[in-house]
mmCIF file of C-alpha atoms and ligand atoms in Angstrom:
data_model
loop_
_atom_site.group_PDB
_atom_site.id
_atom_site.type_symbol
_atom_site.label_atom_id
_atom_site.label_comp_id
_atom_site.label_asym_id
_atom_site.label_seq_id
_atom_site.Cartn_x
_atom_site.Cartn_y
_atom_site.Cartn_z
ATOM 1 C CA UNK A 1 0.000 0.000 0.000
ATOM 2 C CA UNK A 2 1.523 3.333 -0.935
ATOM 3 C CA UNK A 3 0.275 6.697 0.273
ATOM 4 C CA UNK A 4 -0.735 9.256 -2.338
ATOM 5 C CA UNK A 5 0.042 12.721 -1.004
ATOM 6 C CA UNK A 6 2.135 11.220 1.812
ATOM 7 C CA UNK A 7 2.727 7.915 3.529
ATOM 8 C CA UNK A 8 1.242 8.709 6.902
ATOM 9 C CA UNK A 9 -2.107 7.460 8.149
ATOM 10 C CA UNK A 10 -4.727 9.460 10.044
ATOM 11 C CA UNK A 11 -7.353 7.666 12.151
ATOM 12 C CA UNK A 12 -10.424 9.670 13.240
ATOM 13 C CA UNK A 13 -12.504 8.484 16.200
ATOM 14 C CA UNK A 14 -9.379 6.599 17.284
ATOM 15 C CA UNK A 15 -10.332 6.293 20.951
ATOM 16 C CA UNK A 16 -13.454 4.247 20.233
ATOM 17 C CA UNK A 17 -14.070 0.506 20.268
ATOM 18 C CA UNK A 18 -12.589 -0.099 16.812
ATOM 19 C CA UNK A 19 -10.023 2.724 16.769
ATOM 20 C CA UNK A 20 -8.303 1.458 19.922
ATOM 21 C CA UNK A 21 -7.438 -1.811 18.179
ATOM 22 C CA UNK A 22 -7.075 -0.515 14.616
ATOM 23 C CA UNK A 23 -4.437 2.049 15.636
ATOM 24 C CA UNK A 24 -2.483 -0.699 17.413
ATOM 25 C CA UNK A 25 -2.634 -2.934 14.316
ATOM 26 C CA UNK A 26 -1.728 -0.117 11.899
ATOM 27 C CA UNK A 27 1.226 0.900 14.079
ATOM 28 C CA UNK A 28 2.486 -2.697 14.047
ATOM 29 C CA UNK A 29 2.206 -2.727 10.253
ATOM 30 C CA UNK A 30 3.523 0.781 9.415
ATOM 31 C CA UNK A 31 5.492 1.928 12.471
ATOM 32 C CA UNK A 32 4.300 3.958 15.461
ATOM 33 C CA UNK A 33 5.222 7.408 14.126
ATOM 34 C CA UNK A 34 3.402 6.822 10.800
ATOM 35 C CA UNK A 35 -0.033 6.526 12.381
ATOM 36 C CA UNK A 36 -1.695 9.642 13.801
ATOM 37 C CA UNK A 37 -4.569 8.833 16.154
ATOM 38 C CA UNK A 38 -7.218 11.555 16.604
ATOM 39 C CA UNK A 39 -10.470 12.010 18.495
ATOM 40 C CA UNK A 40 -12.501 14.705 20.265
ATOM 41 C CA UNK A 41 -10.590 14.423 23.550
ATOM 42 C CA UNK A 42 -7.552 16.619 24.177
ATOM 43 C CA UNK A 43 -4.082 15.122 24.640
ATOM 44 C CA UNK A 44 -4.052 15.673 28.423
ATOM 45 C CA UNK A 45 -7.359 13.750 28.729
ATOM 46 C CA UNK A 46 -5.907 10.854 26.769
ATOM 47 C CA UNK A 47 -2.866 10.501 29.028
ATOM 48 C CA UNK A 48 0.443 9.010 28.004
ATOM 49 C CA UNK A 49 -0.025 8.227 24.314
ATOM 50 C CA UNK A 50 2.058 5.505 22.715
ATOM 51 C CA UNK A 51 2.295 7.438 19.459
ATOM 52 C CA UNK A 52 1.172 10.631 17.742
ATOM 53 C CA UNK A 53 -2.234 11.852 18.954
ATOM 54 C CA UNK A 54 -4.265 14.926 18.003
ATOM 55 C CA UNK A 55 -7.528 16.396 19.232
ATOM 56 C CA UNK A 56 -9.510 16.679 15.997
ATOM 57 C CA UNK A 57 -13.223 17.308 15.437
ATOM 58 C CA UNK A 58 -14.247 15.694 12.142
ATOM 59 C CA UNK A 59 -16.749 18.482 11.561
ATOM 60 C CA UNK A 60 -13.830 20.891 11.160
ATOM 61 C CA UNK A 61 -12.814 20.304 7.524
ATOM 62 C CA UNK A 62 -10.078 22.973 7.562
ATOM 63 C CA UNK A 63 -8.331 21.344 10.535
ATOM 64 C CA UNK A 64 -8.383 17.934 8.850
ATOM 65 C CA UNK A 65 -6.910 19.433 5.669
ATOM 66 C CA UNK A 66 -4.255 21.299 7.644
ATOM 67 C CA UNK A 67 -3.204 18.175 9.547
ATOM 68 C CA UNK A 68 -3.135 16.062 6.387
ATOM 69 C CA UNK A 69 -1.064 18.625 4.460
ATOM 70 C CA UNK A 70 1.365 19.353 7.300
ATOM 71 C CA UNK A 71 1.865 15.712 8.281
ATOM 72 C CA UNK A 72 1.893 14.169 4.794
ATOM 73 C CA UNK A 73 -1.137 11.941 5.278
ATOM 74 C CA UNK A 74 -1.960 9.596 2.389
ATOM 75 C CA UNK A 75 -4.708 7.462 3.949
ATOM 76 C CA UNK A 76 -7.527 8.220 6.398
ATOM 77 C CA UNK A 77 -9.381 5.611 8.430
ATOM 78 C CA UNK A 78 -12.532 7.542 9.296
ATOM 79 C CA UNK A 79 -14.126 5.970 12.388
ATOM 80 C CA UNK A 80 -15.654 9.007 14.134
ATOM 81 C CA UNK A 81 -19.431 8.547 14.359
ATOM 82 C CA UNK A 82 -22.400 8.147 16.695
ATOM 83 C CA UNK A 83 -23.665 4.560 16.931
ATOM 84 C CA UNK A 84 -27.303 3.487 16.710
ATOM 85 C CA UNK A 85 -28.514 3.680 20.320
ATOM 86 C CA UNK A 86 -26.810 7.030 20.982
ATOM 87 C CA UNK A 87 -27.770 8.274 17.522
ATOM 88 C CA UNK A 88 -31.490 7.520 17.869
ATOM 89 C CA UNK A 89 -31.546 9.537 21.111
ATOM 90 C CA UNK A 90 -30.173 12.553 19.254
ATOM 91 C CA UNK A 91 -30.986 12.171 15.544
ATOM 92 C CA UNK A 92 -29.881 15.716 14.582
ATOM 93 C CA UNK A 93 -26.442 15.207 16.120
ATOM 94 C CA UNK A 94 -26.237 11.723 14.564
ATOM 95 C CA UNK A 95 -26.853 13.189 11.080
ATOM 96 C CA UNK A 96 -24.463 16.057 11.757
ATOM 97 C CA UNK A 97 -21.547 13.898 12.927
ATOM 98 C CA UNK A 98 -22.069 10.854 10.700
ATOM 99 C CA UNK A 99 -22.908 12.617 7.422
ATOM 100 C CA UNK A 100 -21.173 15.957 8.088
ATOM 101 C CA UNK A 101 -18.024 14.253 9.384
ATOM 102 C CA UNK A 102 -17.908 11.949 6.374
ATOM 103 C CA UNK A 103 -18.238 14.880 3.947
ATOM 104 C CA UNK A 104 -15.421 16.688 5.812
ATOM 105 C CA UNK A 105 -13.129 13.688 5.429
ATOM 106 C CA UNK A 106 -14.054 13.175 1.751
ATOM 107 C CA UNK A 107 -13.430 16.889 1.053
ATOM 108 C CA UNK A 108 -10.037 16.629 2.741
ATOM 109 C CA UNK A 109 -9.332 13.488 0.682
ATOM 110 C CA UNK A 110 -10.216 15.412 -2.489
ATOM 111 C CA UNK A 111 -7.953 18.331 -1.635
ATOM 112 C CA UNK A 112 -5.040 16.249 -0.323
ATOM 113 C CA UNK A 113 -5.324 13.271 -2.747
ATOM 114 C CA UNK A 114 -5.855 10.693 0.002
ATOM 115 C CA UNK A 115 -7.378 7.221 0.168
ATOM 116 C CA UNK A 116 -10.160 6.627 2.688
ATOM 117 C CA UNK A 117 -11.552 3.716 4.679
ATOM 118 C CA UNK A 118 -14.956 4.507 6.202
ATOM 119 C CA UNK A 119 -17.124 1.832 7.821
ATOM 120 C CA UNK A 120 -20.697 1.169 6.899
ATOM 121 C CA UNK A 121 -22.920 -1.121 8.967
ATOM 122 C CA UNK A 122 -25.536 -3.879 8.812
ATOM 123 C CA UNK A 123 -27.806 -0.998 9.905
ATOM 124 C CA UNK A 124 -28.105 -0.024 6.199
ATOM 125 C CA UNK A 125 -30.700 -2.799 5.894
ATOM 126 C CA UNK A 126 -34.305 -2.214 6.895
ATOM 127 C CA UNK A 127 -37.131 -4.605 7.826
ATOM 128 C CA UNK A 128 -38.016 -5.130 4.145
ATOM 129 C CA UNK A 129 -34.592 -6.634 3.339
ATOM 130 C CA UNK A 130 -34.261 -10.454 3.248
ATOM 131 C CA UNK A 131 -33.332 -11.795 6.709
ATOM 132 C CA UNK A 132 -30.203 -13.287 5.119
ATOM 133 C CA UNK A 133 -29.212 -9.983 3.557
ATOM 134 C CA UNK A 134 -27.575 -10.071 0.127
ATOM 135 C CA UNK A 135 -24.951 -7.548 -0.997
ATOM 136 C CA UNK A 136 -27.414 -5.857 -3.308
ATOM 137 C CA UNK A 137 -30.970 -5.177 -2.184
ATOM 138 C CA UNK A 138 -33.125 -2.128 -1.471
ATOM 139 C CA UNK A 139 -31.734 -0.212 1.507
ATOM 140 C CA UNK A 140 -34.608 1.222 3.546
ATOM 141 C CA UNK A 141 -33.385 1.509 7.147
ATOM 142 C CA UNK A 142 -35.810 2.643 9.828
ATOM 143 C CA UNK A 143 -33.115 4.122 12.087
ATOM 144 C CA UNK A 144 -31.526 7.525 11.531
ATOM 145 C CA UNK A 145 -28.170 5.837 12.149
ATOM 146 C CA UNK A 146 -28.906 3.413 9.283
ATOM 147 C CA UNK A 147 -29.883 6.313 7.016
ATOM 148 C CA UNK A 148 -26.542 8.017 7.707
ATOM 149 C CA UNK A 149 -24.738 4.800 6.779
ATOM 150 C CA UNK A 150 -26.654 4.495 3.483
ATOM 151 C CA UNK A 151 -25.796 8.133 2.768
ATOM 152 C CA UNK A 152 -22.138 7.456 3.607
ATOM 153 C CA UNK A 153 -22.028 4.668 0.998
ATOM 154 C CA UNK A 154 -23.720 6.882 -1.602
ATOM 155 C CA UNK A 155 -21.360 9.787 -0.920
ATOM 156 C CA UNK A 156 -18.372 7.449 -1.233
ATOM 157 C CA UNK A 157 -19.588 6.344 -4.686
ATOM 158 C CA UNK A 158 -20.167 9.953 -5.760
ATOM 159 C CA UNK A 159 -16.724 11.116 -4.622
ATOM 160 C CA UNK A 160 -15.099 8.146 -6.339
ATOM 161 C CA UNK A 161 -17.003 8.701 -9.611
ATOM 162 C CA UNK A 162 -16.630 12.488 -9.626
ATOM 163 C CA UNK A 163 -13.147 12.977 -8.214
ATOM 164 C CA UNK A 164 -11.526 9.555 -8.579
ATOM 165 C CA UNK A 165 -10.941 9.155 -4.830
ATOM 166 C CA UNK A 166 -10.329 5.603 -3.626
ATOM 167 C CA UNK A 167 -12.909 5.098 -0.820
ATOM 168 C CA UNK A 168 -13.492 1.655 0.687
ATOM 169 C CA UNK A 169 -15.859 0.389 3.367
ATOM 170 C CA UNK A 170 -17.229 -2.683 5.106
ATOM 171 C CA UNK A 171 -20.753 -3.114 6.434
ATOM 172 C CA UNK A 172 -19.489 -4.218 9.828
ATOM 173 C CA UNK A 173 -21.806 -6.477 11.819
ATOM 174 C CA UNK A 174 -21.905 -6.071 15.617
ATOM 175 C CA UNK A 175 -18.294 -6.144 16.777
ATOM 176 C CA UNK A 176 -17.262 -7.984 19.931
ATOM 177 C CA UNK A 177 -14.115 -6.983 21.794
ATOM 178 C CA UNK A 178 -12.694 -6.367 25.273
ATOM 179 C CA UNK A 179 -9.917 -3.770 24.903
ATOM 180 C CA UNK A 180 -12.232 -0.727 24.744
ATOM 181 C CA UNK A 181 -15.901 -0.444 25.723
ATOM 182 C CA UNK A 182 -18.610 -0.640 23.055
ATOM 183 C CA UNK A 183 -19.635 2.854 21.972
ATOM 184 C CA UNK A 184 -23.432 3.089 22.341
ATOM 185 C CA UNK A 185 -24.784 0.656 19.763
ATOM 186 C CA UNK A 186 -27.619 -1.855 19.669
ATOM 187 C CA UNK A 187 -25.202 -4.788 19.554
ATOM 188 C CA UNK A 188 -23.462 -3.656 22.776
ATOM 189 C CA UNK A 189 -25.239 -6.402 24.770
ATOM 190 C CA UNK A 190 -22.961 -8.945 23.093
ATOM 191 C CA UNK A 191 -19.981 -7.067 24.589
ATOM 192 C CA UNK A 192 -21.353 -6.026 28.009
ATOM 193 C CA UNK A 193 -22.535 -9.550 28.808
ATOM 194 C CA UNK A 194 -18.947 -10.809 29.164
ATOM 195 C CA UNK A 195 -17.811 -8.314 31.785
ATOM 196 C CA UNK A 196 -21.106 -8.775 33.653
ATOM 197 C CA UNK A 197 -20.677 -12.568 33.600
ATOM 198 C CA UNK A 198 -17.160 -12.370 35.026
ATOM 199 C CA UNK A 199 -17.833 -9.607 37.561
ATOM 200 C CA UNK A 200 -21.380 -10.409 38.731
ATOM 201 C CA UNK A 201 -22.314 -13.835 37.326
ATOM 202 C CA UNK A 202 -25.447 -12.116 36.027
ATOM 203 C CA UNK A 203 -26.560 -9.980 33.046
ATOM 204 C CA UNK A 204 -29.888 -8.333 32.292
ATOM 205 C CA UNK A 205 -29.926 -8.294 28.488
ATOM 206 C CA UNK A 206 -31.760 -5.479 26.686
ATOM 207 C CA UNK A 207 -32.955 -7.604 23.749
ATOM 208 C CA UNK A 208 -35.196 -10.699 23.629
ATOM 209 C CA UNK A 209 -33.554 -14.145 23.887
ATOM 210 C CA UNK A 210 -34.503 -14.985 20.267
ATOM 211 C CA UNK A 211 -32.823 -11.875 18.822
ATOM 212 C CA UNK A 212 -30.416 -13.058 16.147
ATOM 213 C CA UNK A 213 -27.877 -10.653 14.636
ATOM 214 C CA UNK A 214 -24.708 -10.898 12.539
ATOM 215 C CA UNK A 215 -21.586 -10.470 14.695
ATOM 216 C CA UNK A 216 -17.814 -10.577 14.361
ATOM 217 C CA UNK A 217 -14.905 -10.804 16.790
ATOM 218 C CA UNK A 218 -12.704 -7.693 16.669
ATOM 219 C CA UNK A 219 -9.542 -9.547 15.556
ATOM 220 C CA UNK A 220 -11.419 -10.614 12.431
ATOM 221 C CA UNK A 221 -12.821 -7.093 11.894
ATOM 222 C CA UNK A 222 -9.328 -5.569 12.039
ATOM 223 C CA UNK A 223 -7.934 -8.250 9.739
ATOM 224 C CA UNK A 224 -10.772 -7.645 7.246
ATOM 225 C CA UNK A 225 -10.128 -3.897 7.323
ATOM 226 C CA UNK A 226 -6.402 -4.269 6.664
ATOM 227 C CA UNK A 227 -7.032 -6.870 3.937
ATOM 228 C CA UNK A 228 -9.504 -4.639 2.144
ATOM 229 C CA UNK A 229 -7.144 -1.651 2.264
ATOM 230 C CA UNK A 230 -4.239 -3.774 0.973
ATOM 231 C CA UNK A 231 -6.203 -5.164 -1.976
ATOM 232 C CA UNK A 232 -5.210 -3.780 -5.401
ATOM 233 C CA UNK A 233 -7.879 -1.371 -6.602
ATOM 234 C CA UNK A 234 -8.519 -3.230 -9.863
ATOM 235 C CA UNK A 235 -9.855 -6.243 -7.910
ATOM 236 C CA UNK A 236 -12.639 -4.229 -6.252
ATOM 237 C CA UNK A 237 -16.030 -3.720 -7.892
ATOM 238 C CA UNK A 238 -19.164 -1.657 -7.402
ATOM 239 C CA UNK A 239 -19.635 -2.735 -3.752
ATOM 240 C CA UNK A 240 -16.342 -1.266 -2.523
ATOM 241 C CA UNK A 241 -18.012 1.445 -0.423
ATOM 242 C CA UNK A 242 -19.846 -1.094 1.698
ATOM 243 C CA UNK A 243 -19.043 -4.785 1.501
ATOM 244 C CA UNK A 244 -21.129 -7.360 3.320
ATOM 245 C CA UNK A 245 -18.595 -9.732 4.900
ATOM 246 C CA UNK A 246 -19.021 -13.300 6.097
ATOM 247 C CA UNK A 247 -19.305 -13.423 9.881
ATOM 248 C CA UNK A 248 -21.337 -15.477 12.374
ATOM 249 C CA UNK A 249 -24.843 -15.116 13.795
ATOM 250 C CA UNK A 250 -26.314 -16.179 17.115
ATOM 251 C CA UNK A 251 -29.287 -15.348 19.275
ATOM 252 C CA UNK A 252 -28.827 -13.531 22.568
ATOM 253 C CA UNK A 253 -29.880 -16.761 24.315
ATOM 254 C CA UNK A 254 -27.320 -18.838 22.383
ATOM 255 C CA UNK A 255 -24.650 -16.346 23.476
ATOM 256 C CA UNK A 256 -25.756 -16.517 27.116
ATOM 257 C CA UNK A 257 -25.713 -20.340 26.952
ATOM 258 C CA UNK A 258 -22.228 -20.376 25.407
ATOM 259 C CA UNK A 259 -20.972 -18.140 28.243
ATOM 260 C CA UNK A 260 -22.750 -20.268 30.881
ATOM 261 C CA UNK A 261 -20.749 -23.287 29.625
ATOM 262 C CA UNK A 262 -17.560 -21.408 30.600
ATOM 263 C CA UNK A 263 -18.643 -19.341 33.630
ATOM 264 C CA UNK A 264 -20.087 -21.462 36.443
ATOM 265 C CA UNK A 265 -23.465 -20.245 37.679
ATOM 266 C CA UNK A 266 -23.853 -17.477 35.077
ATOM 267 C CA UNK A 267 -27.479 -16.388 34.741
ATOM 268 C CA UNK A 268 -28.988 -14.078 32.124
ATOM 269 C CA UNK A 269 -32.379 -12.359 32.193
ATOM 270 C CA UNK A 270 -33.914 -10.528 29.253
ATOM 271 C CA UNK A 271 -35.622 -7.120 29.563
ATOM 272 C CA UNK A 272 -36.022 -5.719 26.043
ATOM 273 C CA UNK A 273 -35.964 -1.924 25.690
ATOM 274 C CA UNK A 274 -36.180 0.435 22.706
ATOM 275 C CA UNK A 275 -33.010 -1.086 21.207
ATOM 276 C CA UNK A 276 -35.081 -4.218 20.466
ATOM 277 C CA UNK A 277 -36.818 -2.240 17.685
ATOM 278 C CA UNK A 278 -33.492 -1.407 16.035
ATOM 279 C CA UNK A 279 -32.324 -5.013 16.313
ATOM 280 C CA UNK A 280 -35.610 -6.281 14.838
ATOM 281 C CA UNK A 281 -35.171 -4.020 11.810
ATOM 282 C CA UNK A 282 -31.751 -5.556 10.947
ATOM 283 C CA UNK A 283 -30.989 -8.871 9.224
ATOM 284 C CA UNK A 284 -30.253 -12.127 11.053
ATOM 285 C CA UNK A 285 -27.251 -12.843 8.858
ATOM 286 C CA UNK A 286 -25.508 -11.429 5.805
ATOM 287 C CA UNK A 287 -24.216 -12.879 2.551
ATOM 288 C CA UNK A 288 -20.527 -12.005 2.127
ATOM 289 C CA UNK A 289 -19.920 -13.796 -1.182
ATOM 290 C CA UNK A 290 -18.894 -10.621 -3.080
ATOM 291 C CA UNK A 291 -16.166 -9.805 -0.513
ATOM 292 C CA UNK A 292 -15.043 -13.441 -0.659
ATOM 293 C CA UNK A 293 -14.796 -13.355 -4.457
ATOM 294 C CA UNK A 294 -13.116 -9.958 -4.721
ATOM 295 C CA UNK A 295 -10.672 -9.986 -1.799
ATOM 296 C CA UNK A 296 -10.920 -13.508 -0.425
ATOM 297 C CA UNK A 297 -12.434 -12.699 2.980
ATOM 298 C CA UNK A 298 -13.364 -15.371 5.482
ATOM 299 C CA UNK A 299 -13.490 -15.064 9.288
ATOM 300 C CA UNK A 300 -11.470 -17.211 11.704
ATOM 301 C CA UNK A 301 -13.567 -16.923 14.885
ATOM 302 C CA UNK A 302 -16.880 -18.740 15.415
ATOM 303 C CA UNK A 303 -19.120 -18.354 18.486
ATOM 304 C CA UNK A 304 -17.177 -20.741 20.760
ATOM 305 C CA UNK A 305 -13.747 -19.391 19.755
ATOM 306 C CA UNK A 306 -14.960 -15.830 20.288
ATOM 307 C CA UNK A 307 -16.422 -16.632 23.744
ATOM 308 C CA UNK A 308 -13.128 -18.207 24.841
ATOM 309 C CA UNK A 309 -11.067 -15.292 23.457
ATOM 310 C CA UNK A 310 -13.316 -12.745 25.202
ATOM 311 C CA UNK A 311 -13.228 -14.502 28.578
ATOM 312 C CA UNK A 312 -9.448 -15.038 28.392
ATOM 313 C CA UNK A 313 -8.841 -11.455 27.294
ATOM 314 C CA UNK A 314 -11.008 -9.954 30.040
ATOM 315 C CA UNK A 315 -9.601 -12.252 32.741
ATOM 316 C CA UNK A 316 -6.031 -11.277 31.814
ATOM 317 C CA UNK A 317 -7.004 -7.588 31.782
ATOM 318 C CA UNK A 318 -8.586 -7.652 35.243
HETATM 319 P P1 NAD B 401 -17.212 4.317 19.097
HETATM 320 O O1 NAD B 401 -18.439 5.036 19.502
HETATM 321 O O2 NAD B 401 -16.622 3.331 20.014
HETATM 322 O O3 NAD B 401 -16.081 5.372 18.727
HETATM 323 C C1 NAD B 401 -16.358 6.520 17.958
HETATM 324 C C2 NAD B 401 -15.377 7.593 18.342
HETATM 325 O O4 NAD B 401 -15.708 8.757 17.579
HETATM 326 C C3 NAD B 401 -15.464 7.989 19.832
HETATM 327 O O5 NAD B 401 -14.194 7.843 20.456
HETATM 328 C C4 NAD B 401 -15.891 9.463 19.808
HETATM 329 O O6 NAD B 401 -15.253 10.253 20.782
HETATM 330 C C5 NAD B 401 -15.443 9.877 18.404
HETATM 331 N N1 NAD B 401 -16.200 11.027 17.890
HETATM 332 C C6 NAD B 401 -17.511 11.290 17.982
HETATM 333 N N2 NAD B 401 -17.783 12.488 17.417
HETATM 334 C C7 NAD B 401 -16.616 12.954 16.920
HETATM 335 C C8 NAD B 401 -16.246 14.134 16.231
HETATM 336 N N3 NAD B 401 -17.149 15.084 15.927
HETATM 337 N N4 NAD B 401 -14.950 14.300 15.874
HETATM 338 C C9 NAD B 401 -14.019 13.359 16.199
HETATM 339 N N5 NAD B 401 -14.304 12.237 16.876
HETATM 340 C C10 NAD B 401 -15.598 12.031 17.221
HETATM 341 O O7 NAD B 401 -17.508 3.655 17.673
HETATM 342 P P2 NAD B 401 -16.832 2.374 17.018
HETATM 343 O O8 NAD B 401 -17.569 1.195 17.482
HETATM 344 O O9 NAD B 401 -15.372 2.415 17.163
HETATM 345 O O10 NAD B 401 -17.272 2.593 15.492
HETATM 346 C C11 NAD B 401 -16.444 3.213 14.536
HETATM 347 C C12 NAD B 401 -17.166 3.193 13.195
HETATM 348 O O11 NAD B 401 -17.520 1.844 12.857
HETATM 349 C C13 NAD B 401 -18.467 3.994 13.149
HETATM 350 O O12 NAD B 401 -18.614 4.551 11.875
HETATM 351 C C14 NAD B 401 -19.528 2.935 13.360
HETATM 352 O O13 NAD B 401 -20.759 3.325 12.784
HETATM 353 C C15 NAD B 401 -18.921 1.778 12.607
HETATM 354 N N6 NAD B 401 -19.472 0.482 13.044
HETATM 355 C C16 NAD B 401 -19.182 0.003 14.289
HETATM 356 C C17 NAD B 401 -19.723 -1.226 14.676
HETATM 357 C C18 NAD B 401 -19.439 -1.810 16.032
HETATM 358 O O14 NAD B 401 -20.053 -2.838 16.398
HETATM 359 N N7 NAD B 401 -18.533 -1.230 16.819
HETATM 360 C C19 NAD B 401 -20.550 -1.939 13.797
HETATM 361 C C20 NAD B 401 -20.856 -1.386 12.560
HETATM 362 C C21 NAD B 401 -20.280 -0.184 12.178
HETATM 363 C C1 AKB B 402 -24.670 -0.594 16.489
HETATM 364 O O1 AKB B 402 -25.253 -1.479 17.127
HETATM 365 O O2 AKB B 402 -25.075 0.574 16.392
HETATM 366 C C2 AKB B 402 -23.403 -0.967 15.759
HETATM 367 C C3 AKB B 402 -23.713 -1.338 14.340
HETATM 368 C C4 AKB B 402 -24.159 -2.710 14.032
HETATM 369 O O3 AKB B 402 -23.618 -0.522 13.472
HETATM 370 N N1 AKB B 402 -22.760 -2.013 16.470
#
């Protein structure tokens, strides 16, 4: 992978669930000083940083352009966003940050000749999509968050067609990890349940036991992201702004049972709240055959491997 205007990498929203692990992986691949992490928090709030860090609001296009020009940034991983549960509580802010922030980054990419990775989500699908969602189908989400993700994919296509910018994205399923907390999404129950199981032996889950959603362990999500960004451009087709990727699916009850096999006495109750509606509007599983054909994606972690990795990771952290 070669940078265009420069070889450095900028990550927005770097302190979030994905950014925490993506920055680590990118620094291993490219060297610590080549990867600039950025987020809304100031440096003194972040503490001792293990590499370059900047306070950067993605709504401030001029600042992004200035940083990219001064630092010689060639690639941006744009992660700053509001997730579904937080976004539905404040739809205006969700639109502002998710769509406005994406336009800022694309404008900077246009002016500084940069490549961009920007995640989409399974939230692009609405209740009318097949429950095993194909790559191509009508996208009619019923959440504002989902609408911003559809708009992000459309903007990526427009910027690529109009200005020739290389913009790539993955429709991430719910991501499960332990290094940083989940950031206010509907799929957060599949993350919170682990810490609750280890600390309290009990979790009160905010979706019904039969709620089935596509999910992925973070190691696989990071690997998919790096693979997609390393793939030669000529191999990628019309879905490059938002690939479905193969992952695994389980119900909330299947997850609780898998944890109970490992954590003696673990008990889970289910008290669905408003997030149930968002979960019900999303598919049960997704068809990742286009990503498999174009850049050979397949995940390594299944439900049992993920449960073991989560419990080991959290136990070693505590
Ligand atoms: P997160 O909420 O954990 O992190 C987002 C980060 O963005 C936060 O650190 C926040 O401080 C920062 N941020 C918010 N507003 C900002 C602004 N104006 N300027 C700069 N930074 C700002 O989210 P995440 O889980 O790491 O998700 C990253 C991306 O991946 C998002 O686009 C999200 O929609 C997408 N995604 C995540 C998942 C998942 O399960 N985590 C699934 C599908 C898609
Ligand atoms: C959320 O639940 O909001 C995210 C997502 C699937 O986009 N995890």
